[in-house]
Coordinates of C-alpha atoms and ligand atoms in Angstrom, one line a residue:
X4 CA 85.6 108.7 100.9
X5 CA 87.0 111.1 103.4
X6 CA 83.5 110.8 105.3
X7 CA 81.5 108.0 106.6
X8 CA 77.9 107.1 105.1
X9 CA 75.4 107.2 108.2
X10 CA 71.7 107.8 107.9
X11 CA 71.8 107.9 104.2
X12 CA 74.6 110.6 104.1
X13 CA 78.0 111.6 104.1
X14 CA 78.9 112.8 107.3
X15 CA 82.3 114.0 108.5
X16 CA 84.3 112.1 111.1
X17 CA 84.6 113.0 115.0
X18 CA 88.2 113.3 114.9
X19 CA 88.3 115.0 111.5
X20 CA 91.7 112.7 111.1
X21 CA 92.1 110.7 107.6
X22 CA 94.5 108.3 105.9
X23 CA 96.3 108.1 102.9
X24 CA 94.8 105.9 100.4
X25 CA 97.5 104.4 97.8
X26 CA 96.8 103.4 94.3
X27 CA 99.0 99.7 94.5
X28 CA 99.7 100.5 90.6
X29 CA 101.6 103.6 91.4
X30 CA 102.2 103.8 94.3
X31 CA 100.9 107.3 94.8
X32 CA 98.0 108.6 96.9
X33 CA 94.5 108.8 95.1
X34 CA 92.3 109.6 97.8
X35 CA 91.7 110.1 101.5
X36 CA 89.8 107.8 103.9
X37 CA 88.2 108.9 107.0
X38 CA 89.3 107.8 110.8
X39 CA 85.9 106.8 112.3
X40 CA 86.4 105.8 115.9
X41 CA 84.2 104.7 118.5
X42 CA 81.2 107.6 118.9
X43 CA 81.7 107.3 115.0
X44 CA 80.4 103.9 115.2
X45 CA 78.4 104.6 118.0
X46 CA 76.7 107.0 115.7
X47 CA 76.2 104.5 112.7
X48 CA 75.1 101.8 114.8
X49 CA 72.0 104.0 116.3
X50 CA 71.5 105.4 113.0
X51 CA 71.1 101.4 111.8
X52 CA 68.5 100.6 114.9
X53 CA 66.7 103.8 114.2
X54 CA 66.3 102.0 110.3
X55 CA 65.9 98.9 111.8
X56 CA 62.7 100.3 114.3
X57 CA 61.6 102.1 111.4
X58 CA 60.9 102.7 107.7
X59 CA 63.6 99.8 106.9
X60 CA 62.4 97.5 109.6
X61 CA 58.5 98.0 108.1
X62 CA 59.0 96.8 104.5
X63 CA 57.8 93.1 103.4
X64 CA 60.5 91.0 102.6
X65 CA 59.4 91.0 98.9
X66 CA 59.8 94.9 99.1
X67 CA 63.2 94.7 100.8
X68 CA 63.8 91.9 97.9
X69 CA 62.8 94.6 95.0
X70 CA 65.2 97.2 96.4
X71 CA 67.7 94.7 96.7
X72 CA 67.2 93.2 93.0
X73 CA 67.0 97.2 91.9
X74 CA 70.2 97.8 93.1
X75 CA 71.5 94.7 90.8
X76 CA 70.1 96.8 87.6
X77 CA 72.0 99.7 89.0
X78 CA 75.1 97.6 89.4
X79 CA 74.6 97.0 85.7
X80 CA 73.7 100.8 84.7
X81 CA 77.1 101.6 86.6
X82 CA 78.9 98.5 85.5
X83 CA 82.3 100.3 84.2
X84 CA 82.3 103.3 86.4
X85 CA 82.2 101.0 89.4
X86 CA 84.9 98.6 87.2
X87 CA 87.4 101.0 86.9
X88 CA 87.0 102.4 90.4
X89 CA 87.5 99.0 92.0
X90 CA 90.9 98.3 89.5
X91 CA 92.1 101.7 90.4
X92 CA 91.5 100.7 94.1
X93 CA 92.6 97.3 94.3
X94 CA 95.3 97.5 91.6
X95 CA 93.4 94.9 90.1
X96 CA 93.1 94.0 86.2
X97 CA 90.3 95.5 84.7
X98 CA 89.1 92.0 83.5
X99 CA 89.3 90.7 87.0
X100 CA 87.6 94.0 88.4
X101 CA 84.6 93.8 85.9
X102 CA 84.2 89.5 86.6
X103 CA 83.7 91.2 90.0
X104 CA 81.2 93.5 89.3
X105 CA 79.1 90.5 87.6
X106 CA 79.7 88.9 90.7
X107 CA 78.3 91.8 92.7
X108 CA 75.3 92.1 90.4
X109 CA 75.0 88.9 90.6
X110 CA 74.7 88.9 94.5
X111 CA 72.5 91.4 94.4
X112 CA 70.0 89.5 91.7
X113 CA 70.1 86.4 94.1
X114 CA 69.6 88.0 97.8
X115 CA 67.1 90.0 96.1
X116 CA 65.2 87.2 95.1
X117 CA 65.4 85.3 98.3
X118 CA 64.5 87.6 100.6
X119 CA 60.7 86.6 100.2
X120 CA 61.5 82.6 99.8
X121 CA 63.0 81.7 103.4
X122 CA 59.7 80.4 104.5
X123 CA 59.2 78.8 108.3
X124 CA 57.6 75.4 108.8
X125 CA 55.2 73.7 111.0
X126 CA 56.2 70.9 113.3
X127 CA 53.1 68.1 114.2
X128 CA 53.2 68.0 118.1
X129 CA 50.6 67.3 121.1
X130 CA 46.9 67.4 120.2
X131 CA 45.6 71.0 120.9
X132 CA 48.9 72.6 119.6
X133 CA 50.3 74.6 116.4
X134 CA 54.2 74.9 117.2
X135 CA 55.4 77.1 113.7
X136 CA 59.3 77.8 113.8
X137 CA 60.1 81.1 112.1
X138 CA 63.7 83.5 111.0
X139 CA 63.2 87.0 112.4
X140 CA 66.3 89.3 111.8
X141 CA 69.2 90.1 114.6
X142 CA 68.0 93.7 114.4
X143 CA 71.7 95.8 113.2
X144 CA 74.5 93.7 112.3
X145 CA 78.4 94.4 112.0
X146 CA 80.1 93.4 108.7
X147 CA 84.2 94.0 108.7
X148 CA 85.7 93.5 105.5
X149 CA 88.7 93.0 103.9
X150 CA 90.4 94.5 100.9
X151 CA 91.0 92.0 98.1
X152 CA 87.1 91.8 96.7
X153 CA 85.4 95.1 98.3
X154 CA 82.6 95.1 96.4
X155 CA 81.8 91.1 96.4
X156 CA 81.9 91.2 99.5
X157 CA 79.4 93.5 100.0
X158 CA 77.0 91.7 97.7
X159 CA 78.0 88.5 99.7
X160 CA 78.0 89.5 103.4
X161 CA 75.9 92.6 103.3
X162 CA 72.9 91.7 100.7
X163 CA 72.3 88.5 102.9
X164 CA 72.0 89.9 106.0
X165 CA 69.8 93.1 104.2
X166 CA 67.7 90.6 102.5
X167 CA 66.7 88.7 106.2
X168 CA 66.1 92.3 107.6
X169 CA 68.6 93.7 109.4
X170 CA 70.1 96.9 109.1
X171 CA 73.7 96.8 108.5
X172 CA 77.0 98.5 110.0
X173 CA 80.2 98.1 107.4
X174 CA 83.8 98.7 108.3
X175 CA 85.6 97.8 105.3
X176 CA 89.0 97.8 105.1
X177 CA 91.4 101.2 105.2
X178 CA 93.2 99.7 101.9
X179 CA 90.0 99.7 100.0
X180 CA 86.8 101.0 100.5
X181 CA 85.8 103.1 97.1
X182 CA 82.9 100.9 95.5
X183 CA 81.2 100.3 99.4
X184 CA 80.7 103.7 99.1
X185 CA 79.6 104.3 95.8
X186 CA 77.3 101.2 96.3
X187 CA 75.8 102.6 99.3
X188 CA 75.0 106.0 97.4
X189 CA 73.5 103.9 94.6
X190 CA 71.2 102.0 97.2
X191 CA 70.4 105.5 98.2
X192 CA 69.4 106.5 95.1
X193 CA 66.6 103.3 94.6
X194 CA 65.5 103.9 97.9
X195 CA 66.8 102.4 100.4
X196 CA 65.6 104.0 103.7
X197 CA 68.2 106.2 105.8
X198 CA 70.0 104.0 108.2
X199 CA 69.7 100.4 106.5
X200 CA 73.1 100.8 105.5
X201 CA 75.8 103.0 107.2
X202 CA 79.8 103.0 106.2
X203 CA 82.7 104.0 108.8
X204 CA 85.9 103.8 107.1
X205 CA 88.9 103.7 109.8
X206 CA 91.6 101.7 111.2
X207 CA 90.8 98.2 112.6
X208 CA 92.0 98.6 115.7
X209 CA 89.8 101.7 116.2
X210 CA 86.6 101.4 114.2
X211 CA 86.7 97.4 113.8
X212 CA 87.4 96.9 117.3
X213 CA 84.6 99.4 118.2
X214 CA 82.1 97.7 116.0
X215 CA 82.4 94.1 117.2
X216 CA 82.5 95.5 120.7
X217 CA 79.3 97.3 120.4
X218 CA 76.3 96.3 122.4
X219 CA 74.1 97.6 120.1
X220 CA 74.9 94.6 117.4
X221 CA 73.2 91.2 117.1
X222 CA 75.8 89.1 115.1
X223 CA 79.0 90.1 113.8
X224 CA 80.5 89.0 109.8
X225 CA 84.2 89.1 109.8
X226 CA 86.4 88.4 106.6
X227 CA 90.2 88.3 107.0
X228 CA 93.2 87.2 108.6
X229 CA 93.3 84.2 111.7
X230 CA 94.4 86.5 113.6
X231 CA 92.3 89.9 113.4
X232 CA 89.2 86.8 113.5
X233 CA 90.4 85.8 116.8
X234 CA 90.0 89.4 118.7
X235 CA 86.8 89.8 117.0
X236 CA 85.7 86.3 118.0
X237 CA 87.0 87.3 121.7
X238 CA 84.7 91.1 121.1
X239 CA 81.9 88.9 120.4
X240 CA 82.3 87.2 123.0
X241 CA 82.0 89.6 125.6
X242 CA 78.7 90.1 124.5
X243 CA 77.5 87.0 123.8
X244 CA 76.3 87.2 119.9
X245 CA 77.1 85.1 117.6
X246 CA 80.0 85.7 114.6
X247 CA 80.8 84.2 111.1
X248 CA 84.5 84.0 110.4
X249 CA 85.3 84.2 107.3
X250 CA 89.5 83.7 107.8
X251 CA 92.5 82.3 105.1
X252 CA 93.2 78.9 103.5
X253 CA 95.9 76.8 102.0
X254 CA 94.1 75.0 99.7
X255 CA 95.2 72.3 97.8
X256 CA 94.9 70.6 94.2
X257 CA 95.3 67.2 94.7
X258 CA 96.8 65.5 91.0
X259 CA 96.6 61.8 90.8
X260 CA 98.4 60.0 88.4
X261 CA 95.4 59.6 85.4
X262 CA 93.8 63.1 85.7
X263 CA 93.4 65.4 82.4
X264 CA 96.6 67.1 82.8
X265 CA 96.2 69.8 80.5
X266 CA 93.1 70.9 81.3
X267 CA 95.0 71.1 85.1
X268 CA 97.5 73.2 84.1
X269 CA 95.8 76.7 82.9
X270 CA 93.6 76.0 86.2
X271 CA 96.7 75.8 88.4
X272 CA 98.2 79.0 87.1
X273 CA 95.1 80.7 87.3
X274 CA 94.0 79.9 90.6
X275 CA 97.2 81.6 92.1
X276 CA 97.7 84.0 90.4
X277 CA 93.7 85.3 90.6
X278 CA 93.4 88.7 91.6
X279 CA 97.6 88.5 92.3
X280 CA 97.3 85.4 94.6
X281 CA 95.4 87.4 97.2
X282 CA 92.5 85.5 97.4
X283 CA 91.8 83.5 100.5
X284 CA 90.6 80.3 98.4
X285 CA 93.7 80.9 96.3
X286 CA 95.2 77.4 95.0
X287 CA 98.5 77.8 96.4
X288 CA 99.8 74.1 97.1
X289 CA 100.0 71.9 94.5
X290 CA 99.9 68.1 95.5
X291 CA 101.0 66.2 92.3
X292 CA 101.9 61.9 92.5
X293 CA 105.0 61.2 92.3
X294 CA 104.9 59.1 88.9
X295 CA 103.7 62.3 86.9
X296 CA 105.5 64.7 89.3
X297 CA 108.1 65.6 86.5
X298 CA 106.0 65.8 83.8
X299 CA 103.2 67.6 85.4
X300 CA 105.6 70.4 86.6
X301 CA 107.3 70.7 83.3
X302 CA 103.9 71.4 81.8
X303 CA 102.8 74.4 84.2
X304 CA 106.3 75.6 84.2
X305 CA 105.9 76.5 81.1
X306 CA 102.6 78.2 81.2
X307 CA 104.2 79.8 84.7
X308 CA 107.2 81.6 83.2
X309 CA 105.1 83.5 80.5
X310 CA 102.5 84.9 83.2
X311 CA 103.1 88.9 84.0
X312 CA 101.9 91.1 86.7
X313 CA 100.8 95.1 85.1
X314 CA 98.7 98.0 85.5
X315 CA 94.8 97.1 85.8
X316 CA 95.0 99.0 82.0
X317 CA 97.2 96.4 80.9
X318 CA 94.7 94.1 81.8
X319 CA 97.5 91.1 82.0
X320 CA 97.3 88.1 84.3
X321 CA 97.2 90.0 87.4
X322 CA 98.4 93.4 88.8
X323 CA 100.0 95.3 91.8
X324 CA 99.6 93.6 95.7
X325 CA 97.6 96.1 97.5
X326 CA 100.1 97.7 99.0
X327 CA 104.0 98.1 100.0
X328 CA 103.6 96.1 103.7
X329 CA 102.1 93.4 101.5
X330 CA 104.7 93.5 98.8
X331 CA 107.2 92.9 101.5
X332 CA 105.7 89.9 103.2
X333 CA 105.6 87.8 99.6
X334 CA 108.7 89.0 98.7
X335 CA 110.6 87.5 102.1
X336 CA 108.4 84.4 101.4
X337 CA 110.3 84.4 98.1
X338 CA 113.7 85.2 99.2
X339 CA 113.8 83.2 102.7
X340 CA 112.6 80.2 100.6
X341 CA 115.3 80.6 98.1
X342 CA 117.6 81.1 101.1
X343 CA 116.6 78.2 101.9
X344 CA 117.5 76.1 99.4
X345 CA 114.2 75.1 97.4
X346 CA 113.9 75.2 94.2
X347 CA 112.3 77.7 91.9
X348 CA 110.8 75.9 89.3
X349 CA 109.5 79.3 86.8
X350 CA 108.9 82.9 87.9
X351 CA 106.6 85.2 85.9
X352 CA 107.5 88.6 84.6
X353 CA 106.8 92.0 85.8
X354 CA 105.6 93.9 82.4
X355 CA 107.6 96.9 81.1
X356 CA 106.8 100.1 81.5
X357 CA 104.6 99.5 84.8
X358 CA 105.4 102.4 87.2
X359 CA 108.6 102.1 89.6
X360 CA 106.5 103.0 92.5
X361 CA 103.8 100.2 92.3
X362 CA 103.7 97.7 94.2
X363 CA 104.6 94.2 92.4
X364 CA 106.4 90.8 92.7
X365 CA 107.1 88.3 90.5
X366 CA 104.7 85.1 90.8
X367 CA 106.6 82.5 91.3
X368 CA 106.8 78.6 91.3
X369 CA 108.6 76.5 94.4
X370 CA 109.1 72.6 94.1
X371 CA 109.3 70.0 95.5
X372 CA 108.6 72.2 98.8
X373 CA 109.4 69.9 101.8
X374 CA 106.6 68.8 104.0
X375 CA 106.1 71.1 107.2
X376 CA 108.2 74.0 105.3
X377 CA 106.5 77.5 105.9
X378 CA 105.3 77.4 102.4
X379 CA 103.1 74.6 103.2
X380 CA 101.9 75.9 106.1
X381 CA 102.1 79.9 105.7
X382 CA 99.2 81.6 103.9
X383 CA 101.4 83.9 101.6
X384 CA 98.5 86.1 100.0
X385 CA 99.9 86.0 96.9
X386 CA 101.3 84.9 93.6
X387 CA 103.2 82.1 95.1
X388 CA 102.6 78.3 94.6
X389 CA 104.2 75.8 96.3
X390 CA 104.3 72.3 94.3
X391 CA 105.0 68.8 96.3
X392 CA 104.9 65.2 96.0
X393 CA 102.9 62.3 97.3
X394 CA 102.9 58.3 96.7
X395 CA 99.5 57.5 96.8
X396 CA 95.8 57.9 97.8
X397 CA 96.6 57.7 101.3
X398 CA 99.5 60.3 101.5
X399 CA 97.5 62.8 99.3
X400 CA 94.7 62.6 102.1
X401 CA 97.5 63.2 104.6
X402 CA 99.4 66.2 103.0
X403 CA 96.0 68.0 101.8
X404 CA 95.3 67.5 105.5
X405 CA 98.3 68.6 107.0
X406 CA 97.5 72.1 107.8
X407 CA 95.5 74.1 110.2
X408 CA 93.7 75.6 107.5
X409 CA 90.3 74.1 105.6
X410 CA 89.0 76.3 103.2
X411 CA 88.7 74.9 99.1
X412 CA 90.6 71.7 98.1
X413 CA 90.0 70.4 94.2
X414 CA 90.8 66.7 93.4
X415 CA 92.2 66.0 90.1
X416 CA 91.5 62.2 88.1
X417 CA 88.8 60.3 86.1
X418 CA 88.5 57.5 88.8
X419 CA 84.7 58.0 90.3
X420 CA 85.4 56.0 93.5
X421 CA 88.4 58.3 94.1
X422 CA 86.7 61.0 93.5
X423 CA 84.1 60.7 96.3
X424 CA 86.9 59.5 98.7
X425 CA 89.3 61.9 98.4
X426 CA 86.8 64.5 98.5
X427 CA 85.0 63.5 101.9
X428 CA 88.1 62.6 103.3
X429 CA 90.1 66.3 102.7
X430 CA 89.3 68.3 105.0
X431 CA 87.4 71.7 103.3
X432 CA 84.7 73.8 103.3
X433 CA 84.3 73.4 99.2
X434 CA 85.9 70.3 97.0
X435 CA 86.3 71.1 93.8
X436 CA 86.6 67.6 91.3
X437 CA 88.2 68.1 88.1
X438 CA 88.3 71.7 88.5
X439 CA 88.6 75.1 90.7
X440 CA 86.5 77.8 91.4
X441 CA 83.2 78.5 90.2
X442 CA 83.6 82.2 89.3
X443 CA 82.1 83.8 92.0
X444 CA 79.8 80.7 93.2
X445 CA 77.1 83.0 94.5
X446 CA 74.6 80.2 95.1
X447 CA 77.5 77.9 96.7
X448 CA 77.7 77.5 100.8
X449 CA 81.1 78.8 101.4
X450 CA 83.5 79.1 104.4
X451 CA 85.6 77.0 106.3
X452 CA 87.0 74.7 109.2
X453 CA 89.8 74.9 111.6
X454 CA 92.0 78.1 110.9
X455 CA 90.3 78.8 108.1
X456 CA 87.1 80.1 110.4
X457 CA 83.1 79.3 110.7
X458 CA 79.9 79.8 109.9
X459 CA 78.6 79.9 106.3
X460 CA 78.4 82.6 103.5
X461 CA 77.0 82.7 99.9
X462 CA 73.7 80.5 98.7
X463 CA 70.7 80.4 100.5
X464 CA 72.4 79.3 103.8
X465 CA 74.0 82.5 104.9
X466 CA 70.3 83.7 105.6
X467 CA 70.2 81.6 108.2
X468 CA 73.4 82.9 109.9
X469 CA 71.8 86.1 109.6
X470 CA 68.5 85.3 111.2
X471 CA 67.3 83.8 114.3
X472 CA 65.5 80.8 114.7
X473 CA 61.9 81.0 116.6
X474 CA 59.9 78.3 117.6
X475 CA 56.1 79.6 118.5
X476 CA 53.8 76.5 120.6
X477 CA 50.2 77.9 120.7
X478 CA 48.3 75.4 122.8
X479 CA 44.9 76.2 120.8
X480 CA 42.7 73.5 122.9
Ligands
LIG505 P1 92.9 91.8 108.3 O1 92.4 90.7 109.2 O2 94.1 92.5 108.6 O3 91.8 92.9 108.1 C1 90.4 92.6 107.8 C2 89.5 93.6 108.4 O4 89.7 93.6 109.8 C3 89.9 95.1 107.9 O5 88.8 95.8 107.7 C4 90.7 95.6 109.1 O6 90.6 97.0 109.3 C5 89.9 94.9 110.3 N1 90.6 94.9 111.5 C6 92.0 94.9 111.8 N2 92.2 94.8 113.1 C7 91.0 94.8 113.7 C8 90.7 94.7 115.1 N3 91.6 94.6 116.1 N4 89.3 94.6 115.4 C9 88.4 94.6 114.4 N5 88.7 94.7 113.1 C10 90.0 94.8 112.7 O7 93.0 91.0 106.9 P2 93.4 91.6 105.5 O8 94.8 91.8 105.5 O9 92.6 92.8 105.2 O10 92.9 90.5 104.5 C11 93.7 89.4 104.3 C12 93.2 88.2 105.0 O11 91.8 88.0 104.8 C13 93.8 86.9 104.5 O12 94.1 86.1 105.6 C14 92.7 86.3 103.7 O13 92.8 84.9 103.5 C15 91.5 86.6 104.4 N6 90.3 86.6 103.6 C16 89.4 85.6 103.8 C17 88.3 85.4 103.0 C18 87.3 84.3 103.2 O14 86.2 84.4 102.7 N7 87.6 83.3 103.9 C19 88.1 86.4 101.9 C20 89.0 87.4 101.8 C21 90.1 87.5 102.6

């Protein structure tokens, strides 16, 4: 990890500077991560062209598909070895780190398969013409990653763009990068040509902001914060190629008055404490109706109070936040909104016996959360829900609307016609009904609106973000 992956190798770093790399259930440092900087990614980028112009740029897409769908077996043949490495990483549980790793697989299996299926079409026009419109590839594309799924997001952002026939370029992020290199060694190792896929670990201001600067990219995937999106959106700019901005959310669970409540309430504890509430489709507002408000709280209050944070071996109902800047962030959410007077309804437990220098926090339960409150409107990134009240259909609409962000709303009751209203009224990327999540969702479109970013990932759609549409008009006579 102390090197970047370019051409198919390690190589060192221009500056030879690296970072400290934490483990967030200790505390204590477990690796170093090279400093790639500009000529770094100067370097990986050529390398990706020179793929891209070559060996990697001359398969079929049902041979880039086979490497792709190899790569899935190896996932599989590596299954705990990569498991453990992304828990010991992330902090996460080692439940939660091997759903991921079927996840990945699972990415891997589906991109695989694609890559030969995203067929062109014809278009009838004038007499004497055969107008075909076909995807060809960007050529390299940039991927920056964040740090809460590392390796799903490979198999999401990277396997997509691989399977339509770029080369790729991956900054993932300096809190977590073990399993993109290991999964780049094992797409080595069935044969992926030098240069498809290249690694340069670094800062973001350095190596991020060099890659989405680069003139030598065709389209640029970000995942992460609003802000970070912005100045890459701006990068982008500059050189006119299109992005995908994968950015946070807020998202609500709407409860009306007759849904199943206790099939809500393990759902509603799960979806915010998932992966330690850092999860950018995390649930964390829950909108309940007034006439049930009491009840309904009661009810996940108690399932709340007996959740715990541990060690990924302890395998409890989440672990560690990545990392002591983070720990500090939801802990002032806690404490300002305590200082503020609103109420905490149940708080979790932090396990005994977990280390003093890992980073953890107590999930914790607010309500009722006044409208417009920072809780409401504040992604926290972690174990924190904020519960609140509304009067009826109309109000619901309005709260589960009254943010910037629009990323994953779920709408809770048995009525059909509400159903289908409240979910085309919210305003969401993915509406969930009488449920949340779908573990993964590998074949579901998935990204958002408003501050929650653009652009598509996941299912057969992404492809088309990373290819470019050509129409060809042959007047034949
Ligand atoms: P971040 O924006 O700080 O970092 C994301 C990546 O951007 C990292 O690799 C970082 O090194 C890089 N980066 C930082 N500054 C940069 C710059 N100036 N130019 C280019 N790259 C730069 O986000 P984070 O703290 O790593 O992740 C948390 C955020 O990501 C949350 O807001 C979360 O909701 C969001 N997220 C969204 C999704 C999604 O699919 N919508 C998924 C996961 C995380």
């Amino acid at each position: 990890m102390n090197q970047h992956f370019i051409n198919g190798r390690y190589v060192a770093g221009q500056t030879g500077e690296t970072l400290a790399k934490l483990d967030p259930a200790t505390g204590e440092e477990f690796a170093r991560i090279a400093c790639g900087n500009a000529a770094d990614i100067d370097t990986a980028v050529k390398a990706a062209r020179a793929a891209f112009d070559g060996a990697w740029g001359k398969l079929t897409a049902a041979e880039r598909g086979r490497l792709i769908s190899k790569l899935a077996l190896k996932v599989q043949d590596h299954f705990e070895e990569l498991a453990k490495l992304e828990a010991r990483d992330t902090g996460k549980p080692m439940s939660q780190a091997r759903a991921d790793m079927d996840a990945t697989a699972r990415y891997f299996e589906f991109y695989g398969g694609a890559a030969d299926k995203v067929h062109g079409h014809v278009i009838p026009f004038l007499n004497g013409y055969h107008v075909s419109v076909i995807h060809e590839p960007h050529g390299v594309t940039g991927h920056i990653l964040p740090w809460n799924y590392p390796a799903q997001m490979i198999g999401r952002s990277l396997t997509a763009s691989l399977a339509m026939g770029n080369a790729v370029v991956l900054k993932p992020a300096e809190d977590a990068c073990a399993t993109a290199f290991r999964l780049a060694e094992l797409a080595s190792e069935v044969g992926f040509p030098d240069g498809a896929i290249n690694i340069v670990a670094g800062r973001g201001h350095e190596a991020g902001a060099a890659l989405s600067a680069h003139h030598g990219i065709g389209f640029m995937s970000f995942t992460g914060s609003p802000e970070v999106g912005k100045m890459v959106q701006h990068a982008c700019a500059e050189h006119l190629i299109p992005c995908t901005l994968e950015l946070g959310g807020k998202s609500p669970q709407i409860v009306f008055e007759d849904a199943d409540i206790d099939a809500l309430v393990p759902i509603a504890c799960k979806a915010i404490v998932q992966n330690t509430g850092q999860t950018c489709s995390a649930g964390s507002r829950l909108l309940v109706q007034k006439s049930i408000y009491d009840d309904v709280l009661s009810e996940v209050a108690k399932q709340f109070s007996k959740l715990q944070a541990g060690t990924p071996e302890m395998d409890l109902d989440c672990g560690p936040v990545i990392n002591a800047k983070q720990r500090g962030r939801v802990q002032s959410f806690i404490d300002q909104s305590r200082e503020a007077g609103i109420p905490v309804i149940a708080q979790g437990q932090i396990a005994q016996g977990v280390p003093n220098g890992g980073f953890y926090v107590q999930p914790t339960l607010f309500g009722p959360v006044p409208r417009g409150n920072r809780l409401e409107q504040d992604e926290v990134f972690g174990p924190v829900l904020a519960a609140f009240s509304f009067e009826d259909e109309e109000d619901a609409i309005k709260a589960a609307n009254g943010t910037d962000y629009g990323l994953v709303a779920a709408v809770w009751t048995k009525d059909g016609g509400r159903q289908q209203r409240v979910s085309k009224r919210v305003r969401a990327g993915q509406v969930f009904i009488n449920g949340y999540g779908a573990g993964g969702g590998i074949e579901l479109p998935f990204g958002g609106t408003g501050k929650s970013g653009h652009g598509r990932e996941k299912g057969f759609i992404a492809l088309e973000e990373f290819a470019v549409t050509k129409t060809i008009v042959h007047k034949h006579g």
